[in-house]
mmCIF file of N, CA and C and ligand atoms in Angstrom:
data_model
loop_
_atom_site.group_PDB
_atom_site.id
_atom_site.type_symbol
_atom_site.label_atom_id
_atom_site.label_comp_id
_atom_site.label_asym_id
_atom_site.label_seq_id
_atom_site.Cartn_x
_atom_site.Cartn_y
_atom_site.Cartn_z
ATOM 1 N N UNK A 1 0.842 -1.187 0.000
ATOM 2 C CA UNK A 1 0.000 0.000 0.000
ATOM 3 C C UNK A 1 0.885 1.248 0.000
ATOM 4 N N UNK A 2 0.744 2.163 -0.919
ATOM 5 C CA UNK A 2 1.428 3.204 -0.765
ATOM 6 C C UNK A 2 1.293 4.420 -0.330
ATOM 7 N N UNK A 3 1.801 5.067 0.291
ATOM 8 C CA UNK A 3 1.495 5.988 1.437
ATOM 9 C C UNK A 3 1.243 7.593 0.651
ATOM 10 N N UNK A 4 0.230 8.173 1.106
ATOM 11 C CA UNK A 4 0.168 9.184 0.318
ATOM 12 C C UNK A 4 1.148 10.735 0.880
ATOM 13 N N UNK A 5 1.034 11.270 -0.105
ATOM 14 C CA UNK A 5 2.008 12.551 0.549
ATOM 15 C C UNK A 5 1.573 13.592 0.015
ATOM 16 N N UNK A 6 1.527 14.427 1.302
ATOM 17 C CA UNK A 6 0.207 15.339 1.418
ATOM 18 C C UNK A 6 1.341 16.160 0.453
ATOM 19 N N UNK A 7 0.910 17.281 -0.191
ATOM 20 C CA UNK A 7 1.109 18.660 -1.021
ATOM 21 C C UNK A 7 0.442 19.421 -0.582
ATOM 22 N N UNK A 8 1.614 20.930 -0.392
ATOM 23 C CA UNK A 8 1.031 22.018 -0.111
ATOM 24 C C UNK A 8 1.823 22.812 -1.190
ATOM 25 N N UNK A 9 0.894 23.719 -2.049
ATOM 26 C CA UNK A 9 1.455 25.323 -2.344
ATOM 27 C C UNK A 9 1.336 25.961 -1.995
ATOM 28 N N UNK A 10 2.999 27.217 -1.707
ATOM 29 C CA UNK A 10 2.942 28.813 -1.289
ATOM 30 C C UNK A 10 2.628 29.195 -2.644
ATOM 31 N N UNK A 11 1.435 30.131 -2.761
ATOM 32 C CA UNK A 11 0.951 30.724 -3.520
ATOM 33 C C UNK A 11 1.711 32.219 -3.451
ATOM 34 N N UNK A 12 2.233 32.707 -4.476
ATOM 35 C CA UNK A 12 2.955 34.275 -4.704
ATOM 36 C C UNK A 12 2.281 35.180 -4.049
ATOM 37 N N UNK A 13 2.382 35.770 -3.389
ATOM 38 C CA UNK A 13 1.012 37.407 -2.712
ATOM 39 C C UNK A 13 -0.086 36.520 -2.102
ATOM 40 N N UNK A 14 0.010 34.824 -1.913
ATOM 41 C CA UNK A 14 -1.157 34.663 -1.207
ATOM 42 C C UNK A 14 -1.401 33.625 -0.375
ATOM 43 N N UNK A 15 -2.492 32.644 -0.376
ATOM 44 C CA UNK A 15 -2.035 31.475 0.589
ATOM 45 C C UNK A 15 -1.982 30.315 0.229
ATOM 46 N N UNK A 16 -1.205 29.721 1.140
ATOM 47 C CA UNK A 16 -0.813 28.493 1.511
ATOM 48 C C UNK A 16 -2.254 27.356 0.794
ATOM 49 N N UNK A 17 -1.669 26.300 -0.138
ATOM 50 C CA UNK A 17 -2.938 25.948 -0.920
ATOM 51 C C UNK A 17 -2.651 24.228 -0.147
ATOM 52 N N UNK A 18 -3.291 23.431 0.653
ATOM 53 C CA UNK A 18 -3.335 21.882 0.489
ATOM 54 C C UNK A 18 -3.959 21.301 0.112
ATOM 55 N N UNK A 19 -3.685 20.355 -0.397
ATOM 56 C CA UNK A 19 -4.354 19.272 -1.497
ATOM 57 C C UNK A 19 -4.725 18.128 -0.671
ATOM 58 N N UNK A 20 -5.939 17.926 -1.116
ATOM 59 C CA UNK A 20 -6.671 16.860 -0.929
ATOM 60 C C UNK A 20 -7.182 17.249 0.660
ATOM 61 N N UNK A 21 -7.666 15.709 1.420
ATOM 62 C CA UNK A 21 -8.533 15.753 2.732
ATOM 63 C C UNK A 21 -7.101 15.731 3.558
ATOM 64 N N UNK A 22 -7.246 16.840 4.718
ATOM 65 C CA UNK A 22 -6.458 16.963 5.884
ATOM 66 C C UNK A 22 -7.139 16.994 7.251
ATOM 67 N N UNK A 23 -6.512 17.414 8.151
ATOM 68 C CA UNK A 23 -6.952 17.485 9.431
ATOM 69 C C UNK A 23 -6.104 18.695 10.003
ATOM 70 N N UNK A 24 -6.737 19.824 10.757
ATOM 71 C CA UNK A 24 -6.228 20.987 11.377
ATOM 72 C C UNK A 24 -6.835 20.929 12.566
ATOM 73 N N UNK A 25 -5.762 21.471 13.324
ATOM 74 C CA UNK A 25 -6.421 22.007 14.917
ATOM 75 C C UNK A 25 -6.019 22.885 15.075
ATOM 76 N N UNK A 26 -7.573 23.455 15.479
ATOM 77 C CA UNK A 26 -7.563 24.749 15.625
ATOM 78 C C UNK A 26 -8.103 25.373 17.007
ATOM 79 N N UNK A 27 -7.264 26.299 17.770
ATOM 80 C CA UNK A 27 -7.659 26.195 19.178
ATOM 81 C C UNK A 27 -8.422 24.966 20.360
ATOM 82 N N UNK A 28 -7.682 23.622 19.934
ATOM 83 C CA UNK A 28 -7.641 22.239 20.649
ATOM 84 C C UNK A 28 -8.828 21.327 19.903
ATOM 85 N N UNK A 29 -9.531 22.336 18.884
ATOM 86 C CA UNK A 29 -10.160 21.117 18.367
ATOM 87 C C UNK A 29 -9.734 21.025 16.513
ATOM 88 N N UNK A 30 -10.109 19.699 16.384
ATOM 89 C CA UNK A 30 -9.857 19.579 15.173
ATOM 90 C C UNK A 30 -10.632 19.486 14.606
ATOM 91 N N UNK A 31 -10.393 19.690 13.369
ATOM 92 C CA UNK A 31 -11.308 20.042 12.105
ATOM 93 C C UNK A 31 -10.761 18.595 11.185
ATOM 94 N N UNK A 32 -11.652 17.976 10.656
ATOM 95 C CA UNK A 32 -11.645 17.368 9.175
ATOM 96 C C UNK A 32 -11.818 18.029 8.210
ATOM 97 N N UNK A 33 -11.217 17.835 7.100
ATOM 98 C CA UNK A 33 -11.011 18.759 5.910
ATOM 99 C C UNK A 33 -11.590 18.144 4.996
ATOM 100 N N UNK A 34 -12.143 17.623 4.393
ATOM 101 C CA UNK A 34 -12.570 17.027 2.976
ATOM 102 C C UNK A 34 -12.744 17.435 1.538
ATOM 103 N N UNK A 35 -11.676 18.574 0.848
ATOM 104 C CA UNK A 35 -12.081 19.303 -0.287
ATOM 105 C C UNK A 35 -11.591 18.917 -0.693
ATOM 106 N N UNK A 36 -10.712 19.160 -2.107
ATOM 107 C CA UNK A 36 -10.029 19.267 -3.406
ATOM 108 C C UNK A 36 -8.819 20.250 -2.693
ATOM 109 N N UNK A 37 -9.354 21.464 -1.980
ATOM 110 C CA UNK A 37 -7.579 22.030 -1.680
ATOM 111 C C UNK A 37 -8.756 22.764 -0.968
ATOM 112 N N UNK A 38 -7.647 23.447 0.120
ATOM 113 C CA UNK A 38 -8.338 24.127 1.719
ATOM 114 C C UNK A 38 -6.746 25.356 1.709
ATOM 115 N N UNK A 39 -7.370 26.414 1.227
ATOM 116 C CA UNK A 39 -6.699 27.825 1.351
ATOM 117 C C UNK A 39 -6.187 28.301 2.613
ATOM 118 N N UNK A 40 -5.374 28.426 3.219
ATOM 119 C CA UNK A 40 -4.486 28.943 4.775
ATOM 120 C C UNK A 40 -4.451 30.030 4.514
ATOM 121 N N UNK A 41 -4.132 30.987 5.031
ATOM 122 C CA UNK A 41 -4.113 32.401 5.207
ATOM 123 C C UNK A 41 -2.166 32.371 5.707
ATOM 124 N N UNK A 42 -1.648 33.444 4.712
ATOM 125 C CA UNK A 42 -0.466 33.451 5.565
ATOM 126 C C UNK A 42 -0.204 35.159 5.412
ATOM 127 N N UNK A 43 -1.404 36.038 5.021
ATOM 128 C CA UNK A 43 -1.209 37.360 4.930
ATOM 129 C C UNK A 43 -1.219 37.965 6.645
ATOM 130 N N UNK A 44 -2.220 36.812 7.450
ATOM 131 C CA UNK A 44 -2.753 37.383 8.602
ATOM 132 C C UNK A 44 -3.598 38.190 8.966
ATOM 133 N N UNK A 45 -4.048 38.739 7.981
ATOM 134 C CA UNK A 45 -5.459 39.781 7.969
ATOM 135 C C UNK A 45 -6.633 39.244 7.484
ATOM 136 N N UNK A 46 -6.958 37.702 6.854
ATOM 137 C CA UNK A 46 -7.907 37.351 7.381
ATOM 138 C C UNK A 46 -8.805 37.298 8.378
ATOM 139 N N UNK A 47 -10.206 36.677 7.892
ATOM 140 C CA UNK A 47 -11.512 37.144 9.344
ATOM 141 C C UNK A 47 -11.554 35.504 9.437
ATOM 142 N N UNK A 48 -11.271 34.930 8.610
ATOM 143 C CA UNK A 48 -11.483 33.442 8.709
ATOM 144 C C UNK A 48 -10.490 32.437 9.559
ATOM 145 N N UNK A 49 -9.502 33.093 9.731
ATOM 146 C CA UNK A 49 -7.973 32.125 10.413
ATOM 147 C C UNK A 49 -8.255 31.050 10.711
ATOM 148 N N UNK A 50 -7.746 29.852 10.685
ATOM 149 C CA UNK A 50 -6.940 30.258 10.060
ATOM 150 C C UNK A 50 -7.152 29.655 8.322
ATOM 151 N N UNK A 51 -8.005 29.854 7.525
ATOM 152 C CA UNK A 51 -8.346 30.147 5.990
ATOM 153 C C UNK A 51 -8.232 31.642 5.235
ATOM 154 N N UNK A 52 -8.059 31.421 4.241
ATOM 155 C CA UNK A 52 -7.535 32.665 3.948
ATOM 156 C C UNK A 52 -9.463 33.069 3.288
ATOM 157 N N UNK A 53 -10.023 34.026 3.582
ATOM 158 C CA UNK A 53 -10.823 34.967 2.757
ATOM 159 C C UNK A 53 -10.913 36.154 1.594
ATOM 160 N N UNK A 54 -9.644 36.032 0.923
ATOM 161 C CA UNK A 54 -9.221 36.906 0.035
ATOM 162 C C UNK A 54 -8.721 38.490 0.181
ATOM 163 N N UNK A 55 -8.897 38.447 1.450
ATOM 164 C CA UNK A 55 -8.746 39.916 2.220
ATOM 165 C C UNK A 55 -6.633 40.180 2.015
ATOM 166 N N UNK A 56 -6.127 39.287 1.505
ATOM 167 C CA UNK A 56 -4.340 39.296 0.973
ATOM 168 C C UNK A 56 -4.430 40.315 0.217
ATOM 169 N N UNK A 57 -5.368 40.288 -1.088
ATOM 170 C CA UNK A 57 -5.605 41.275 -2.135
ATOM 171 C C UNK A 57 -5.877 42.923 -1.789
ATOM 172 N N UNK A 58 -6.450 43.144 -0.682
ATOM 173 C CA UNK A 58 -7.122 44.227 -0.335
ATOM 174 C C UNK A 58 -6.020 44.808 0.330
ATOM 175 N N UNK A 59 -4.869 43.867 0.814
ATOM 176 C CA UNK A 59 -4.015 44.635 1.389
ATOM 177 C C UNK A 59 -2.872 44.997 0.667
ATOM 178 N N UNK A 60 -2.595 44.416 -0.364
ATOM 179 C CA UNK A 60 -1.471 44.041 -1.046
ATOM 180 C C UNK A 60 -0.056 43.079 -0.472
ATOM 181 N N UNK A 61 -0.622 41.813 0.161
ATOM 182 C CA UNK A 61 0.184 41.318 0.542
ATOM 183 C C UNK A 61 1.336 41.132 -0.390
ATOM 184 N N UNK A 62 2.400 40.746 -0.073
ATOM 185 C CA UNK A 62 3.283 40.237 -0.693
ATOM 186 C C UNK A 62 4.831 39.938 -0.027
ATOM 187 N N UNK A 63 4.388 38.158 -0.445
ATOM 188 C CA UNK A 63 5.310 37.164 0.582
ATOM 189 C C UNK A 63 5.426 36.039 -0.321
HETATM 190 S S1 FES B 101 -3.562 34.893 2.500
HETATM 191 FE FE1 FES B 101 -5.556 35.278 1.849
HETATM 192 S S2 FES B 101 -6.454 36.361 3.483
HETATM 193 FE FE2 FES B 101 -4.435 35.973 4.151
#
């Protein structure tokens, strides 16, 4: 059986992209993830944290 390996992209000016179903904890509880890819926030001015809400753009992040 072969073991899968998770992928993440740093997106240019934005966020952090992972692929496939993960698991996050977030303030002691965890979350199941089940999408196609689950957006992180690494501008920090998100309302969503930790997901990014597109609010990178509004600021002009760039990282
Ligand atoms: S990276 Fe998108 S809101 Fe922070």
């Amino acid at each position: 059986m072969e073991q899968q390996v998770l992928q993440i992209e740093i997106l240019p000016n934005g966020p952090a992209v992972v692929y496939g179903t993960c698991t996050i904890k977030v303030g002691g509880e965890v979350q199941k993830i089940e999408k196609e890819k689950t957006f992180l926030c690494r501008c920090g001015v998100s309302k969503k944290k930790p997901y990014c809400d597109g609010s990178h753009k509004k600021v002009g992040f760039q990282g």
